[in-house]
Amino acid sequence: MSQPVALTAFFVTQTLRGLSRDGRTVIASVHQPSSEVFELFDQLYLLSEGKTIYFGQASEAYEFFAQAGFPCPALRNPSDHFLRCINSDFDKVKATLKGSMKLRFEASDDPLEKITTTEAIRTLINFYRTSHQCYAAKEKVDEISKVRGTVLDSGGSQASFLMQSYTLTKRSFVNMSRDFGYYWLRLLIYVVVTVCIGTIYLNIGTSYNSILARGACASFVFGFVTFMSIGGFPSFVEDMKVFQRERLNGHYGVTAFVIGNTLSAMPFLIMITFISGTICYFMVRLHPGFEHYMFFVLCLYASVTVVESLMMAIASIVPNFLMGIITGAGIQGIFMLVSGYFRLPNDIPKPVWRYPMSYISFHFWALQGQYQNDLKGLLFDNQPPELPKIPGEYILENVFQIDVGRSKWIDLSVIFSMIIIYRIIFFLMIKISEDVTPWIRGLVARRRMQQKNGTQNTMVAPSLLQSPSLRNYVANRANGRGKR
């Protein structure tokens, strides 16, 4: 270690030591510290392959290793000696040198020259289990575990709920505006796709062949166009990672996060759907009229927002990019199957698929509403042309099997209610993850610790009973409990 690096390490450790004197607990993971740096630590915890070698006062570690049969040689840094005793890589290096370079190692009084590091580790582990450091650590753990109702103060935020929501909305809005791939590239793709739709169904008219063409156009717009919204899932996962880190520090609540995420995405989704929806509507020449135009773009906005809300709910429980996208795509694929286009509503098998799957599919309600919005009030040419024209209401009832007695605005309101439902599910998933998951992990960890302690007690007890110091220790503990 060069001198500037050594000085920097000493300065950093000395600063951390000063912080610990102000009532803070500082935990540092270090590798091969200098003797000056090592002397600054109060407690020392040595691990080897996940097993405890030593846990106690750093100043007592030197004597602990000496009593275990591994005294620190003169002129050797104690921390280097401890590392030498518990790192089995030294055995591999020595074996390699002896085998390839035919080196001869001079005899010494170091016990590690006579046994392997693996044997030394096993000896140290067993010695630690019978040491007073181990019993002191267990007593401290038992003392801490008996404390109930203590609430750790993580600092938290002094801002009001409205300020938290405003700040999160503003920050999320800025992040989204700077993320080219999340919204701006999506806007470009949406525009390109809707231009393609507009050129394929250009000025579709009211001929006999346009009846099914209008249905296909609506199915593609509200099926496959909204399907592209799953592309934002990686950004949702990153938002969840930031939220989890900041939530642990108590900076804001779950409700403020959900509200901020919802409000910040709203302007971008409105812009994307209104621009692309306007292009598609006027190029295809769907049912003319401002009311019909507004319904079309509002229905498209609601459908895209439902997908965003669904993917956010998935992101709260599936943090993996690939698995989340596959899950979201699978759910939407099932929803499209029961939308009423690939199989007419009355022909969908009633158990499961008709009830309830078609009713929880937003594609079903979007197509029901758009079919009414586009066909109701129009007259289509018959085949042959000399026959009377076909009213749109007749097509809705007999071709697409739609209940014309239900208003299209009810269909739209159902989609908006799904947005709220998915956001509530998103909120509940976060709360469950915060409250239930740690409880389950704690329960599993406690059971494992109980099993481990039971195993250790069974293995160590016969050898411990032969120790006079342990018998005195147990007798003193029993007398102390009797006095209480």
Coordinates of C-alpha atoms in Angstrom, one line a residue:
M1 CA 0.0 0.0 0.0
S2 CA 1.5 3.3 -1.0
Q3 CA 1.9 6.1 1.5
P4 CA -0.9 8.4 0.1
V5 CA -3.3 5.5 0.1
A6 CA -2.4 4.5 3.6
L7 CA -2.8 8.0 4.8
T8 CA -6.2 8.3 3.1
A9 CA -7.3 5.0 4.7
F10 CA -6.2 6.2 8.1
F11 CA -8.0 9.5 7.7
V12 CA -11.2 7.9 6.6
T13 CA -11.2 5.4 9.4
Q14 CA -10.4 8.1 11.9
T15 CA -13.3 10.1 10.6
L16 CA -15.6 7.1 11.0
R17 CA -14.3 6.6 14.5
G18 CA -15.2 10.2 15.3
L19 CA -18.7 9.6 14.0
S20 CA -19.1 6.5 16.2
R21 CA -18.3 8.6 19.2
D22 CA -21.3 10.8 18.5
G23 CA -23.7 7.9 19.2
R24 CA -23.7 6.4 15.7
T25 CA -23.1 2.8 14.8
V26 CA -20.5 2.4 12.0
I27 CA -20.0 -0.9 10.3
A28 CA -17.0 -1.1 8.0
S29 CA -15.8 -4.0 5.8
V30 CA -12.1 -3.8 5.4
H31 CA -9.4 -5.9 3.7
Q32 CA -5.8 -6.0 5.0
P33 CA -5.8 -2.8 7.0
S34 CA -2.5 -1.4 8.3
S35 CA -1.7 -1.8 11.9
E36 CA -2.6 1.8 12.6
V37 CA -6.0 1.5 10.9
F38 CA -6.7 -1.8 12.7
E39 CA -6.1 -0.3 16.1
L40 CA -8.9 2.3 15.5
F41 CA -11.6 -0.4 15.4
D42 CA -13.5 -1.2 18.6
Q43 CA -15.2 -4.5 17.6
L44 CA -13.9 -7.1 15.2
Y45 CA -16.0 -9.7 13.3
L46 CA -14.1 -12.3 11.3
L47 CA -15.9 -14.6 8.8
S48 CA -14.6 -17.5 6.8
E49 CA -17.0 -19.1 4.2
G50 CA -20.0 -17.6 6.1
K51 CA -18.9 -19.0 9.5
T52 CA -17.9 -16.9 12.5
I53 CA -14.3 -17.1 13.5
Y54 CA -14.3 -14.3 16.0
F55 CA -16.7 -11.7 17.2
G56 CA -15.6 -9.4 20.0
Q57 CA -13.3 -6.6 21.1
A58 CA -10.6 -6.0 18.4
S59 CA -8.0 -5.6 21.2
E60 CA -8.7 -9.2 22.4
A61 CA -8.4 -10.9 19.0
Y62 CA -4.6 -11.2 19.4
E63 CA -4.9 -13.1 22.6
F64 CA -7.8 -15.2 21.2
F65 CA -5.7 -16.5 18.3
A66 CA -2.8 -17.2 20.7
Q67 CA -5.0 -19.3 23.0
A68 CA -6.4 -21.1 20.0
G69 CA -2.9 -22.2 19.1
F70 CA -2.2 -19.6 16.4
P71 CA -0.1 -16.8 18.0
C72 CA 0.8 -13.9 15.8
P73 CA 4.5 -14.1 14.9
A74 CA 6.8 -11.2 15.8
L75 CA 7.0 -8.3 13.4
R76 CA 3.7 -9.3 11.6
N77 CA 0.7 -7.1 11.2
P78 CA -2.1 -8.7 13.4
S79 CA -4.7 -8.1 10.7
D80 CA -2.5 -9.9 8.1
H81 CA -2.0 -12.7 10.5
F82 CA -5.8 -13.1 11.1
L83 CA -6.3 -13.1 7.3
R84 CA -3.6 -15.7 6.9
C85 CA -5.3 -18.0 9.4
I86 CA -8.8 -17.9 7.8
N87 CA -8.1 -17.6 4.1
S88 CA -7.8 -21.0 2.4
D89 CA -6.5 -19.4 -0.7
F90 CA -3.0 -19.5 0.8
D91 CA -3.1 -23.3 0.7
K92 CA -3.8 -23.2 -3.0
V93 CA -0.9 -20.8 -3.7
K94 CA 1.5 -22.9 -1.7
A95 CA 0.4 -26.1 -3.4
T96 CA 0.9 -24.4 -6.8
L97 CA 4.3 -23.1 -6.0
K98 CA 5.5 -26.5 -4.6
G99 CA 4.2 -28.4 -7.6
S100 CA 5.3 -26.1 -10.4
M101 CA 8.4 -24.3 -9.2
K102 CA 9.7 -27.1 -6.9
L103 CA 10.3 -24.6 -4.1
R104 CA 11.4 -25.6 -0.7
F105 CA 9.9 -23.8 2.3
E106 CA 12.2 -23.3 5.3
A107 CA 11.0 -24.8 8.6
S108 CA 9.5 -22.3 11.1
D109 CA 7.6 -22.2 14.3
D110 CA 4.5 -21.0 12.6
P111 CA 1.7 -23.5 13.3
L112 CA 0.2 -22.8 9.9
E113 CA 3.2 -24.4 8.3
K114 CA 2.3 -27.7 9.9
I115 CA -1.5 -27.8 9.1
T116 CA -3.7 -26.6 6.3
T117 CA -5.7 -23.4 6.6
T118 CA -8.9 -25.5 6.4
E119 CA -7.9 -27.3 9.5
A120 CA -7.0 -24.0 11.2
I121 CA -10.4 -22.6 10.3
R122 CA -12.1 -25.6 11.8
T123 CA -10.1 -25.3 15.0
L124 CA -10.8 -21.6 15.3
I125 CA -14.5 -22.1 14.8
N126 CA -14.7 -24.8 17.5
F127 CA -12.6 -22.7 19.8
Y128 CA -14.8 -19.6 19.3
R129 CA -17.9 -21.6 20.1
T130 CA -16.5 -22.3 23.6
S131 CA -15.0 -18.8 24.2
H132 CA -16.4 -16.1 26.4
Q133 CA -16.7 -13.8 23.3
C134 CA -19.3 -16.2 21.8
Y135 CA -21.3 -16.3 25.0
A136 CA -21.1 -12.5 25.3
A137 CA -22.4 -12.1 21.8
K138 CA -25.3 -14.5 22.4
E139 CA -26.2 -12.7 25.5
K140 CA -26.3 -9.4 23.7
V141 CA -28.4 -10.9 20.9
D142 CA -30.9 -12.3 23.5
E143 CA -31.0 -8.9 25.2
I144 CA -31.7 -7.1 21.9
S145 CA -34.3 -9.7 20.8
K146 CA -36.3 -9.1 24.0
V147 CA -36.8 -5.5 23.3
R148 CA -40.4 -5.0 21.9
G149 CA -42.1 -2.1 20.4
T150 CA -39.0 -0.1 19.5
V151 CA -39.5 2.1 16.4
L152 CA -36.3 3.0 14.6
D153 CA -36.3 6.6 13.5
S154 CA -35.0 6.7 10.0
G155 CA -35.1 10.5 9.8
G156 CA -38.1 10.7 7.4
S157 CA -39.4 13.8 5.7
Q158 CA -41.0 16.8 7.4
A159 CA -42.8 17.7 4.2
S160 CA -46.6 17.6 4.0
F161 CA -48.4 15.0 1.9
L162 CA -49.2 17.6 -0.7
M163 CA -45.6 18.7 -0.9
Q164 CA -44.4 15.1 -1.2
S165 CA -46.9 14.4 -4.0
Y166 CA -45.9 17.7 -5.8
T167 CA -42.2 17.0 -5.6
L168 CA -42.5 13.4 -6.8
T169 CA -44.8 14.5 -9.7
K170 CA -42.3 17.2 -10.7
R171 CA -39.3 14.9 -10.5
S172 CA -40.9 12.1 -12.3
F173 CA -42.1 14.5 -15.0
V174 CA -38.6 15.8 -15.5
N175 CA -37.2 12.3 -15.7
M176 CA -39.8 11.2 -18.2
S177 CA -39.2 14.3 -20.4
R178 CA -35.4 13.5 -20.5
D179 CA -36.0 9.8 -21.2
F180 CA -35.9 9.6 -25.0
G181 CA -36.8 6.0 -25.3
Y182 CA -39.7 6.0 -22.8
Y183 CA -42.0 8.6 -24.3
W184 CA -40.4 10.4 -27.2
L185 CA -39.5 7.3 -29.1
R186 CA -42.9 5.8 -28.3
L187 CA -44.5 8.9 -29.7
L188 CA -42.5 8.5 -32.9
I189 CA -43.5 4.9 -33.2
Y190 CA -47.1 5.6 -32.5
V191 CA -47.2 8.2 -35.2
V192 CA -45.5 5.9 -37.7
V193 CA -47.9 3.0 -36.8
T194 CA -51.0 5.2 -37.0
V195 CA -49.9 6.6 -40.3
C196 CA -49.5 3.1 -41.6
I197 CA -53.1 2.3 -40.3
G198 CA -54.3 5.5 -42.0
T199 CA -52.8 4.6 -45.3
I200 CA -54.1 1.0 -45.2
Y201 CA -57.7 2.0 -44.3
L202 CA -57.5 5.4 -46.0
N203 CA -61.0 7.0 -46.4
I204 CA -62.7 3.8 -45.6
G205 CA -66.2 4.9 -46.6
T206 CA -69.5 3.1 -46.1
S207 CA -69.4 0.4 -48.6
Y208 CA -70.3 -3.2 -47.8
N209 CA -66.7 -4.3 -47.5
S210 CA -65.9 -1.4 -45.1
I211 CA -68.1 -3.0 -42.4
L212 CA -65.5 -5.6 -41.5
A213 CA -62.7 -3.3 -42.3
R214 CA -63.9 -0.8 -39.7
G215 CA -64.0 -3.6 -37.1
A216 CA -60.5 -4.8 -38.0
C217 CA -59.2 -1.2 -37.8
A218 CA -60.7 -0.7 -34.3
S219 CA -59.4 -4.1 -33.2
F220 CA -55.8 -3.3 -34.3
V221 CA -55.8 0.2 -32.7
F222 CA -57.2 -0.9 -29.4
G223 CA -55.4 -4.2 -29.4
F224 CA -51.9 -4.1 -30.9
V225 CA -51.3 -0.3 -30.7
T226 CA -52.0 -0.3 -26.9
F227 CA -49.9 -3.4 -26.6
M228 CA -46.8 -1.4 -27.4
S229 CA -47.1 0.3 -24.0
I230 CA -45.5 -2.6 -22.3
G231 CA -42.2 -1.2 -23.7
G232 CA -42.1 1.2 -20.8
F233 CA -41.7 -1.7 -18.2
P234 CA -37.9 -1.3 -17.8
S235 CA -38.5 2.4 -16.8
F236 CA -41.1 1.2 -14.3
V237 CA -38.7 -1.2 -12.7
E238 CA -36.0 1.5 -12.3
D239 CA -38.7 3.8 -10.7
M240 CA -39.5 1.0 -8.2
K241 CA -35.8 0.6 -7.3
V242 CA -35.5 4.3 -6.6
F243 CA -38.7 4.2 -4.6
Q244 CA -37.5 1.2 -2.5
R245 CA -34.3 2.9 -1.6
E246 CA -35.9 6.2 -0.7
R247 CA -38.8 4.5 1.1
L248 CA -36.4 2.8 3.5
N249 CA -35.2 6.2 4.5
G250 CA -38.8 7.4 5.1
H251 CA -38.6 10.2 2.6
Y252 CA -42.3 9.8 1.5
G253 CA -45.2 7.5 1.6
V254 CA -46.6 5.0 -0.8
T255 CA -49.7 7.0 -1.5
A256 CA -47.6 10.1 -2.5
F257 CA -45.5 7.9 -4.8
V258 CA -48.5 6.4 -6.6
I259 CA -50.1 9.8 -7.0
G260 CA -46.9 11.3 -8.3
N261 CA -46.3 8.5 -10.8
T262 CA -49.9 8.7 -12.1
L263 CA -50.0 12.5 -12.5
S264 CA -46.5 12.8 -14.1
A265 CA -47.3 10.3 -16.8
M266 CA -50.7 11.9 -17.7
P267 CA -49.4 14.7 -19.9
F268 CA -47.2 12.4 -22.0
L269 CA -50.0 9.8 -22.5
I270 CA -52.5 12.5 -23.5
M271 CA -50.0 13.9 -26.0
I272 CA -49.2 10.5 -27.5
T273 CA -52.8 9.3 -27.8
F274 CA -54.2 12.5 -29.0
I275 CA -51.6 13.0 -31.7
S276 CA -51.6 9.4 -32.9
G277 CA -55.4 9.1 -32.5
T278 CA -56.0 12.3 -34.5
I279 CA -53.9 11.0 -37.4
C280 CA -55.7 7.7 -37.4
Y281 CA -59.2 9.2 -37.1
F282 CA -58.9 11.7 -39.9
M283 CA -57.0 9.5 -42.3
V284 CA -59.4 6.6 -42.0
R285 CA -62.4 9.0 -42.0
L286 CA -64.2 7.4 -39.1
H287 CA -67.6 8.5 -38.1
P288 CA -67.6 12.3 -38.5
G289 CA -68.4 14.7 -35.7
F290 CA -66.6 16.2 -32.7
E291 CA -68.3 13.9 -30.2
H292 CA -67.2 10.8 -32.1
Y293 CA -63.6 12.2 -32.4
M294 CA -63.4 12.9 -28.7
F295 CA -64.7 9.5 -27.8
F296 CA -62.1 7.8 -30.0
V297 CA -59.1 9.6 -28.6
L298 CA -60.4 9.4 -25.0
C299 CA -60.9 5.6 -25.4
L300 CA -57.4 5.3 -26.8
Y301 CA -56.0 7.3 -23.9
A302 CA -57.8 5.2 -21.4
S303 CA -56.7 2.0 -23.0
V304 CA -53.0 3.0 -23.0
T305 CA -53.2 4.3 -19.4
V306 CA -54.8 1.0 -18.3
V307 CA -51.8 -0.9 -19.8
E308 CA -49.4 1.5 -18.0
S309 CA -51.2 0.9 -14.7
L310 CA -51.2 -2.9 -15.3
M311 CA -47.4 -2.9 -16.0
M312 CA -46.8 -0.8 -12.9
A313 CA -48.7 -3.3 -10.8
I314 CA -46.6 -6.1 -12.4
A315 CA -43.4 -4.1 -11.8
S316 CA -44.2 -4.0 -8.0
I317 CA -44.0 -7.8 -7.8
V318 CA -41.8 -8.9 -10.8
P319 CA -38.6 -6.9 -10.7
N320 CA -37.0 -8.8 -13.6
F321 CA -37.2 -7.0 -17.0
L322 CA -37.7 -10.1 -19.1
M323 CA -40.2 -11.8 -16.8
G324 CA -42.2 -8.6 -16.3
I325 CA -42.6 -8.1 -20.1
I326 CA -43.5 -11.7 -20.7
T327 CA -46.1 -11.5 -17.9
G328 CA -47.6 -8.3 -19.2
A329 CA -47.6 -9.6 -22.8
G330 CA -49.3 -12.8 -21.7
I331 CA -52.0 -11.0 -19.8
Q332 CA -52.8 -8.7 -22.7
G333 CA -52.8 -11.6 -25.1
I334 CA -55.5 -13.3 -23.1
F335 CA -57.4 -10.0 -22.9
M336 CA -57.3 -9.6 -26.7
L337 CA -58.5 -13.1 -27.3
V338 CA -61.8 -12.4 -25.4
S339 CA -62.2 -8.9 -26.7
G340 CA -65.1 -9.9 -29.0
Y341 CA -63.2 -9.6 -32.4
F342 CA -61.4 -12.9 -32.8
R343 CA -64.4 -14.7 -31.4
L344 CA -67.8 -13.0 -31.2
P345 CA -69.1 -12.3 -27.7
N346 CA -71.9 -14.8 -27.8
D347 CA -69.6 -17.5 -29.2
I348 CA -67.0 -17.2 -26.5
P349 CA -67.2 -20.2 -24.1
K350 CA -69.1 -19.0 -21.1
P351 CA -67.2 -20.7 -18.3
V352 CA -64.0 -18.7 -17.5
W353 CA -63.6 -17.0 -20.9
R354 CA -66.9 -15.2 -21.2
Y355 CA -67.4 -14.9 -17.5
P356 CA -65.3 -13.4 -16.0
M357 CA -62.4 -13.0 -18.5
S358 CA -64.1 -10.9 -21.1
Y359 CA -65.5 -8.5 -18.5
I360 CA -62.1 -7.9 -16.9
S361 CA -60.5 -7.3 -20.4
F362 CA -60.3 -3.6 -21.2
H363 CA -60.1 -4.6 -24.9
F364 CA -63.6 -5.9 -24.7
W365 CA -65.0 -2.6 -23.4
A366 CA -62.9 -0.5 -25.7
L367 CA -64.1 -2.4 -28.8
Q368 CA -67.7 -2.4 -27.6
G369 CA -67.6 1.3 -27.2
Q370 CA -65.7 2.1 -30.4
Y371 CA -68.0 -0.1 -32.5
Q372 CA -71.0 1.9 -31.3
N373 CA -69.1 5.2 -31.7
D374 CA -68.2 4.4 -35.3
L375 CA -71.1 2.4 -36.6
K376 CA -74.2 3.8 -34.8
G377 CA -76.0 6.3 -37.0
L378 CA -74.3 5.3 -40.3
L379 CA -75.8 3.6 -43.3
F380 CA -73.8 1.0 -45.3
D381 CA -74.3 -0.2 -48.8
N382 CA -75.8 -3.7 -49.2
Q383 CA -74.8 -6.5 -51.4
P384 CA -76.1 -6.4 -54.0
P385 CA -76.2 -2.5 -54.1
E386 CA -79.9 -2.4 -55.2
L387 CA -81.0 -3.7 -51.8
P388 CA -81.8 -1.3 -49.0
K389 CA -78.9 0.2 -47.1
I390 CA -77.9 -1.5 -43.8
P391 CA -78.2 0.6 -40.6
G392 CA -75.2 0.6 -38.3
E393 CA -77.5 -0.5 -35.4
Y394 CA -78.4 -3.7 -37.3
I395 CA -74.7 -4.4 -37.8
L396 CA -73.9 -3.9 -34.2
E397 CA -76.6 -6.3 -33.0
N398 CA -76.4 -9.0 -35.7
V399 CA -72.8 -8.9 -36.9
F400 CA -70.7 -7.8 -33.9
Q401 CA -73.3 -9.0 -31.3
I402 CA -73.2 -5.8 -29.3
D403 CA -75.9 -4.5 -26.9
V404 CA -76.9 -1.2 -28.4
G405 CA -79.0 -0.4 -25.3
R406 CA -75.9 0.2 -23.3
S407 CA -74.3 3.6 -23.9
K408 CA -70.8 3.8 -25.3
W409 CA -69.9 6.2 -22.5
I410 CA -70.6 3.4 -20.0
D411 CA -68.0 1.3 -21.8
L412 CA -65.6 4.2 -21.5
S413 CA -66.3 4.7 -17.9
V414 CA -65.6 1.1 -17.2
I415 CA -62.1 1.5 -18.8
F416 CA -61.4 4.6 -16.6
S417 CA -62.5 2.6 -13.5
M418 CA -60.0 -0.1 -14.5
I419 CA -57.3 2.6 -14.3
I420 CA -58.2 3.3 -10.7
I421 CA -58.5 -0.4 -9.9
Y422 CA -55.0 -1.2 -11.3
R423 CA -53.5 1.8 -9.4
I424 CA -55.1 0.5 -6.2
I425 CA -53.7 -2.9 -6.9
F426 CA -50.3 -1.2 -7.5
F427 CA -50.7 0.5 -4.1
L428 CA -51.7 -2.7 -2.3
M429 CA -48.8 -4.7 -3.9
I430 CA -46.3 -2.2 -2.5
K431 CA -47.9 -2.3 0.9
I432 CA -48.0 -6.1 1.0
S433 CA -44.3 -6.2 -0.1
E434 CA -43.4 -3.8 2.7
D435 CA -45.4 -5.4 5.5
V436 CA -45.9 -9.0 4.7
T437 CA -42.7 -10.0 2.9
P438 CA -40.3 -8.8 5.8
W439 CA -42.5 -10.6 8.3
I440 CA -42.3 -13.9 6.3
R441 CA -38.6 -13.5 5.8
G442 CA -38.2 -12.8 9.6
L443 CA -40.2 -15.9 10.4
V444 CA -38.1 -18.1 8.2
A445 CA -34.9 -16.6 9.6
R446 CA -36.0 -17.2 13.2
R447 CA -36.8 -20.8 12.5
R448 CA -33.5 -21.3 10.8
M449 CA -31.7 -19.7 13.7
Q450 CA -33.5 -21.9 16.2
Q451 CA -32.6 -25.0 14.2
K452 CA -29.0 -23.9 13.9
N453 CA -28.8 -23.1 17.6
G454 CA -30.3 -26.4 18.5
T455 CA -27.8 -28.2 16.4
Q456 CA -24.8 -26.3 17.8
N457 CA -25.9 -26.9 21.3
T458 CA -26.2 -30.6 20.7
M459 CA -22.7 -30.8 19.1
V460 CA -20.9 -28.5 21.6
A461 CA -22.5 -29.5 24.9
P462 CA -20.5 -32.7 25.6
S463 CA -17.2 -31.0 25.2
L464 CA -18.2 -27.9 27.1
L465 CA -19.3 -29.8 30.1
Q466 CA -15.7 -30.9 30.6
S467 CA -14.6 -27.3 31.0
P468 CA -14.3 -26.1 34.6
S469 CA -14.7 -22.5 33.5
L470 CA -18.0 -23.3 31.9
R471 CA -19.3 -25.1 34.9
N472 CA -18.4 -22.1 37.1
Y473 CA -20.0 -19.8 34.5
V474 CA -23.3 -21.8 34.4
A475 CA -23.4 -22.0 38.3
N476 CA -22.9 -18.3 38.6
R477 CA -25.7 -17.6 36.0
A478 CA -28.0 -20.0 37.9
N479 CA -27.3 -18.3 41.3
G480 CA -27.9 -14.9 39.7
R481 CA -31.2 -16.0 38.3
G482 CA -32.2 -17.4 41.7
K483 CA -31.5 -14.1 43.4
R484 CA -33.7 -12.3 41.0

